[in-house]
Short mmCIF file of C-alpha atoms in Angstrom, two decimals:
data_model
loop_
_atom_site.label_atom_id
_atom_site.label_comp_id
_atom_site.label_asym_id
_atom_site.label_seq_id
_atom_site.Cartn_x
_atom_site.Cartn_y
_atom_site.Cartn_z
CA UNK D 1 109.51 168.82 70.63
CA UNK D 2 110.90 170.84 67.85
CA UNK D 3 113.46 173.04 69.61
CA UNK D 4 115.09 169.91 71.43
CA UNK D 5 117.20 166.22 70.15
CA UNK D 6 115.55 163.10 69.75
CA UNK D 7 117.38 161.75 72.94
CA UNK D 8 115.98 164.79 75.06
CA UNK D 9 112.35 164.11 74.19
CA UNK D 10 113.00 160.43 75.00
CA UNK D 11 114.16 161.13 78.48
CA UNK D 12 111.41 163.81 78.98
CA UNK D 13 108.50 161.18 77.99
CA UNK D 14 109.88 158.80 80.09
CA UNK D 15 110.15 161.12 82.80
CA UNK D 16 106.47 162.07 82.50
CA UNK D 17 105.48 158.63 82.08
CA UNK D 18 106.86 157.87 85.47
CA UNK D 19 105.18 161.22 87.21
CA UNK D 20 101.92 159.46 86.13
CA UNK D 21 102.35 156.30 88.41
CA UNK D 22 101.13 157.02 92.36
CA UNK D 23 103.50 157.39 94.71
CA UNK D 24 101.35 154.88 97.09
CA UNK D 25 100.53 152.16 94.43
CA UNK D 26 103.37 150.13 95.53
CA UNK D 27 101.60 150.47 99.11
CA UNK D 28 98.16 149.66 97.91
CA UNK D 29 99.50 146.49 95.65
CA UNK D 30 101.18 145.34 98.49
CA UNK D 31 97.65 145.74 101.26
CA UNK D 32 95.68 144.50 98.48
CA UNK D 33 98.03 140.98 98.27
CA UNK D 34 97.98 140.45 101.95
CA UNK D 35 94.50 141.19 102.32
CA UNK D 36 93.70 138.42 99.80
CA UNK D 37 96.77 135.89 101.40
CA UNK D 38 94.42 136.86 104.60
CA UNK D 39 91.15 135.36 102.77
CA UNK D 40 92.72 132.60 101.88
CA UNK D 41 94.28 131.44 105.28
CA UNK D 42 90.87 131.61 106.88
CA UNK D 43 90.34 128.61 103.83
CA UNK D 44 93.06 127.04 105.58
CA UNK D 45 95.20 127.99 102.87
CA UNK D 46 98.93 129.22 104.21
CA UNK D 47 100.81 131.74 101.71
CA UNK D 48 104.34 131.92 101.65
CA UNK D 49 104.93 134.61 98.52
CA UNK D 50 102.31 137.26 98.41
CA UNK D 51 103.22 137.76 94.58
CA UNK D 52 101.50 134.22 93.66
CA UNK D 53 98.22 135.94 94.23
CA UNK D 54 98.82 137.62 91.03
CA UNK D 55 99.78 134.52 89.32
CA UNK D 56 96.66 133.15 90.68
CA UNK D 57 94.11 135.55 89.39
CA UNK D 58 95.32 135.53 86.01
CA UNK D 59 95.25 131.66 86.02
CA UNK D 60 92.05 130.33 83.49
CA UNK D 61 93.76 126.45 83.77
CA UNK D 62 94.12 123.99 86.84
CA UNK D 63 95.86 121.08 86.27
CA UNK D 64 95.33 118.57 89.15
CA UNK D 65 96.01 115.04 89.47
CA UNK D 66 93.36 112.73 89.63
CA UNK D 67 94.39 109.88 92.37
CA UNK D 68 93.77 110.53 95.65
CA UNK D 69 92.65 114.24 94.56
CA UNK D 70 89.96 114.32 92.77
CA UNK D 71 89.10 110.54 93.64
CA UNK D 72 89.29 109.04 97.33
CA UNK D 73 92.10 106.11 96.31
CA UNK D 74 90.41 103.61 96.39
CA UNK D 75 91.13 101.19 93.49
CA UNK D 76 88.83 98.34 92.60
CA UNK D 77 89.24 96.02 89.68
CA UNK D 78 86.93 96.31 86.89
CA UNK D 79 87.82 94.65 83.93
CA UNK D 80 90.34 92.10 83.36
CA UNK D 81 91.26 92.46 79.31
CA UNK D 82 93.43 89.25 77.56
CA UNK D 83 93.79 88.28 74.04
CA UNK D 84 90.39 89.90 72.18
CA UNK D 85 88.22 89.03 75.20
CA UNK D 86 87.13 91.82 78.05
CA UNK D 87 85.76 90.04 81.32
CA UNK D 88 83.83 92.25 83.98
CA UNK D 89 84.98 91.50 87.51
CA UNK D 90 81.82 91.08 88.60
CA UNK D 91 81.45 88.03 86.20
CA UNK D 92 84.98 86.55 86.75
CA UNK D 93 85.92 82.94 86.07
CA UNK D 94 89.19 81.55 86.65
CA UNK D 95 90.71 80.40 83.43
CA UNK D 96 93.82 79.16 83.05
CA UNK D 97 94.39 82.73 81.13
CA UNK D 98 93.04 84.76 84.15
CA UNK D 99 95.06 83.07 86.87
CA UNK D 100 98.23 83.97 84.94
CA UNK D 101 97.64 87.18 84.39
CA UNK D 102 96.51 87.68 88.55
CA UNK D 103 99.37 85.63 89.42
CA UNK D 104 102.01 88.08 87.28
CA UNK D 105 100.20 91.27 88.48
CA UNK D 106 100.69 89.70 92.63
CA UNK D 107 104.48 88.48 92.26
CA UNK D 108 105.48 91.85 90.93
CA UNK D 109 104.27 93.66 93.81
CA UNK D 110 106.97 95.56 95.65
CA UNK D 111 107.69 93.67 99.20
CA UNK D 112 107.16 97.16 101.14
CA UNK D 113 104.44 98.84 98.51
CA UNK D 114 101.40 100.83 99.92
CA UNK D 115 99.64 101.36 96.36
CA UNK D 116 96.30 101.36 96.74
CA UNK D 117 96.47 99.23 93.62
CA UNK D 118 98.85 96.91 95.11
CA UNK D 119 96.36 96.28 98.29
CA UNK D 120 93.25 95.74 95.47
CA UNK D 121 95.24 93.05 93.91
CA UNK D 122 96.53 91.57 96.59
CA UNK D 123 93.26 91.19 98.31
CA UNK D 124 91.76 89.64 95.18
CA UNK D 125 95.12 86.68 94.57
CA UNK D 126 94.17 85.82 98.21
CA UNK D 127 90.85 84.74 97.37
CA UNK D 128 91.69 82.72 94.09
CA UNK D 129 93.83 79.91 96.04
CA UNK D 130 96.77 80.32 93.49
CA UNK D 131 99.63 78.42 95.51
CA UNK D 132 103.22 80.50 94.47
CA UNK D 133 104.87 79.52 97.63
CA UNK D 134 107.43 77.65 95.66
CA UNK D 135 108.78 81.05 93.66
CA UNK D 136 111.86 82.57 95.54
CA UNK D 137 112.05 85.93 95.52
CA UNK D 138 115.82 87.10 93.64
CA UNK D 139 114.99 90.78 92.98
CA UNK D 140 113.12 93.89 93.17
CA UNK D 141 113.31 96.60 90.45
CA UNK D 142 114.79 94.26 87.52
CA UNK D 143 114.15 96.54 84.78
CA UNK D 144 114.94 100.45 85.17
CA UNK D 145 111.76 101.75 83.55
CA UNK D 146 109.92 104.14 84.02
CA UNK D 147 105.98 103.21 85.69
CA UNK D 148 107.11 99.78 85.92
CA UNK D 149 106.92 97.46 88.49
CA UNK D 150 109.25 94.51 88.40
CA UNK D 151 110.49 91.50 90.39
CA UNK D 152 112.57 88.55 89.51
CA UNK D 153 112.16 84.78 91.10
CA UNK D 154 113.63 81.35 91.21
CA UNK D 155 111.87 78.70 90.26
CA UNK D 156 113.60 75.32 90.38
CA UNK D 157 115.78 75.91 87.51
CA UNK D 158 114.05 78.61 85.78
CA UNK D 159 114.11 82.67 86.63
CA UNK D 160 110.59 84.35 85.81
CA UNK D 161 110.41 88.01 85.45
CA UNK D 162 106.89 89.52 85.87
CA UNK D 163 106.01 93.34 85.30
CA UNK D 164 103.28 95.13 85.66
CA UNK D 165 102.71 99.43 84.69
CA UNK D 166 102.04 101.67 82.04
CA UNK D 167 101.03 100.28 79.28
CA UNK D 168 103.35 102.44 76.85
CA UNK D 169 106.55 101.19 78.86
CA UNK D 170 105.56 97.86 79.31
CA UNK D 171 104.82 97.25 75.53
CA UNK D 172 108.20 98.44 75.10
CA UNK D 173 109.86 95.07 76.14
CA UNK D 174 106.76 92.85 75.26
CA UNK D 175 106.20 90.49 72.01
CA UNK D 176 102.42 91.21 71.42
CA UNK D 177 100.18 88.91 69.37
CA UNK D 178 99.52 91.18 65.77
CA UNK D 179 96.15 89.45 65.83
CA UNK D 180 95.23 90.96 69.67
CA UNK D 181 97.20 94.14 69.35
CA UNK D 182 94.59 96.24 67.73
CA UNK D 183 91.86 95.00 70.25
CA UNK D 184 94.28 95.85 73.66
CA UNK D 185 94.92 99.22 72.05
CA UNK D 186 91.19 100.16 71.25
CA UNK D 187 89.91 98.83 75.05
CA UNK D 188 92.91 100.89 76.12
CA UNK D 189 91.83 104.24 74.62
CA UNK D 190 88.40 103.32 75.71
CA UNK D 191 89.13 102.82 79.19
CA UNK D 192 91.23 104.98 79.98
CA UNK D 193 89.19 107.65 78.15
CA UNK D 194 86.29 107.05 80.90
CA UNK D 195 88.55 107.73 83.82
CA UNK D 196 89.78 103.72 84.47
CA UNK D 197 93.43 103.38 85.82
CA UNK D 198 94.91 100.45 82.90
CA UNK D 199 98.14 98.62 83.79
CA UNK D 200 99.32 96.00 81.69
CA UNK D 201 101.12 92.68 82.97
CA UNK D 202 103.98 90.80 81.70
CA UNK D 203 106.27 88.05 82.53
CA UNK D 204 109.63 86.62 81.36
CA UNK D 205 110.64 82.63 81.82
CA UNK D 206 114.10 82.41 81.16
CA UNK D 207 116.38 79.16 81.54
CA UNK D 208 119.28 82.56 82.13
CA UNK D 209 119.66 85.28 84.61
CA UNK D 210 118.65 87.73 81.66
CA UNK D 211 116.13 90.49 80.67
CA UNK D 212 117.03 91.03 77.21
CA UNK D 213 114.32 88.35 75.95
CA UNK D 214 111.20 89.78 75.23
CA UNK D 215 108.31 89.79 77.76
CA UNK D 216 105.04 87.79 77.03
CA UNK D 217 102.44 90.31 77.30
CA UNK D 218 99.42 88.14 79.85
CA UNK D 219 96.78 91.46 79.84
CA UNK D 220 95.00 94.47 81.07
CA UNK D 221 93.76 95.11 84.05
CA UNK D 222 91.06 97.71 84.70
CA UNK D 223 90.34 99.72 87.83
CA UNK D 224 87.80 102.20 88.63
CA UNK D 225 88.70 104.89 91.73
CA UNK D 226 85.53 106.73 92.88
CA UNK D 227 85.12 110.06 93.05
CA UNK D 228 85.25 112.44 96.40
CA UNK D 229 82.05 113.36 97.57
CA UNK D 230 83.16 117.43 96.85
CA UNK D 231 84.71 116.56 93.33
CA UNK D 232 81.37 117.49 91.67
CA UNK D 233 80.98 120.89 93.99
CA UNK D 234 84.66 122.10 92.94
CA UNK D 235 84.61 121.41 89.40
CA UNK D 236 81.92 123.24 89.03
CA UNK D 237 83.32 126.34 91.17
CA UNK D 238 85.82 126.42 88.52
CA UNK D 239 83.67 126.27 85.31
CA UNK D 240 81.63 129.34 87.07
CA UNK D 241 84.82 131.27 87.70
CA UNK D 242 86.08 130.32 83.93
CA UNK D 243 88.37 127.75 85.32
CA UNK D 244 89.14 125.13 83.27
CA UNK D 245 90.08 122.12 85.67
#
């Protein structure tokens, strides 16, 4: 553009850049997005913004969760891990060690909880004939963490504290044996890496209404939620299409 400004030749390219785009493309883009929100209803899938189509087909990641998604919910104890010793549930006997860590993982249930987990451990406490009638419920929700489970009791003179959650937050406010604490951490990365659900449980005795003592950590427990029948089918939908799920 010799015989004209810089500015001129910007506004003339941009002009001709603009005389290149069809006047219908914003028509076709839009059929194009409703015929695919169409295809997906008949999947029983309802569409509220046409635009996430878009945002669909460039996606190459799903990120899911994995309870009661990919698995049917349905938690059943495994493994019960304590000190440097893993038991299988399968070959349980009820040690002294065992019925405190059962015990600590019951009383911390919430009173109005619907956790899968919750009804697994409950349904297994019933069956080991541990009597706790004489603990008196004080509290729900003691300590404001994060993936923890707490509750508070009486007993006689003495207030107990048990937990139960993520083992990362529970830790937290736990004194941990140094001679154990390299075994828990090792069955923890192990577990966990093979698909178990791993809570740990704690409990606090305590002559004082107080929580800033440190928890005794009791254990591990294990559970294992099966897989939905069509888990298999849709992962591997994904992996054809390039998905990574």
């Amino acid at each position: 553009f010799p015989s004209h400004d810089i500015s001129s030749s910007v506004i003339y390219a941009i002009s001709l850049a603009i005389a290149f785009v069809p006047e219908a493309l914003p028509i076709v883009l839009a059929i194009f997005l409703a015929l695919s929100s169409l295809r997906l209803s008949n999947k029983g899938l309802i569409i509220k913004n046409k635009a996430i189509m878009e945002t669909l087909g460039a996606a190459n990641i799903i990120c899911v969760d994995k309870t009661g998604t990919i698995t049917k919910n349905n938690q059943k104890l495994q493994k019960i891990i304590y000190e440097n010793k893993e038991v299988d549930f399968e070959r349980l006997e009820l040690n002294n060690e065992i019925k405190g860590i059962l015990k600590a993982a019951y009383l911390s249930k919430y009173f109005n909880s619907k956790d899968s987990l919750d009804t697994e451990i409950e349904n297994i406490f019933m069956k080991t004939g541990i009597d706790v009638s004489e603990f008196e419920t004080q509290e729900e929700g003691v300590l404001d963490r994060k993936f923890v489970y707490s509750k508070k009791y009486l007993l006689k003179k003495d207030t107990y504290i048990f937990a139960k959650g993520a083992y990362e937050e529970v830790s937290k406010i736990c004194r941990i044996n140094s001679k154990y604490e390299d075994f828990i951490l090792d069955k923890l990365q192990e577990l966990t890496n093979v698909g178990y659900r791993v809570i740990a449980v704690a409990q606090l005795k305590s002559e004082k209404e107080e929580t800033s003592k440190k928890f005794e950590l009791l254990g591990l427990l294990a559970f294992h939620d099966e897989l939905r029948e069509e888990t298999t089918e849709y992962i591997k939908m994904c992996q054809d299409n390039n998905l990574r799920a």
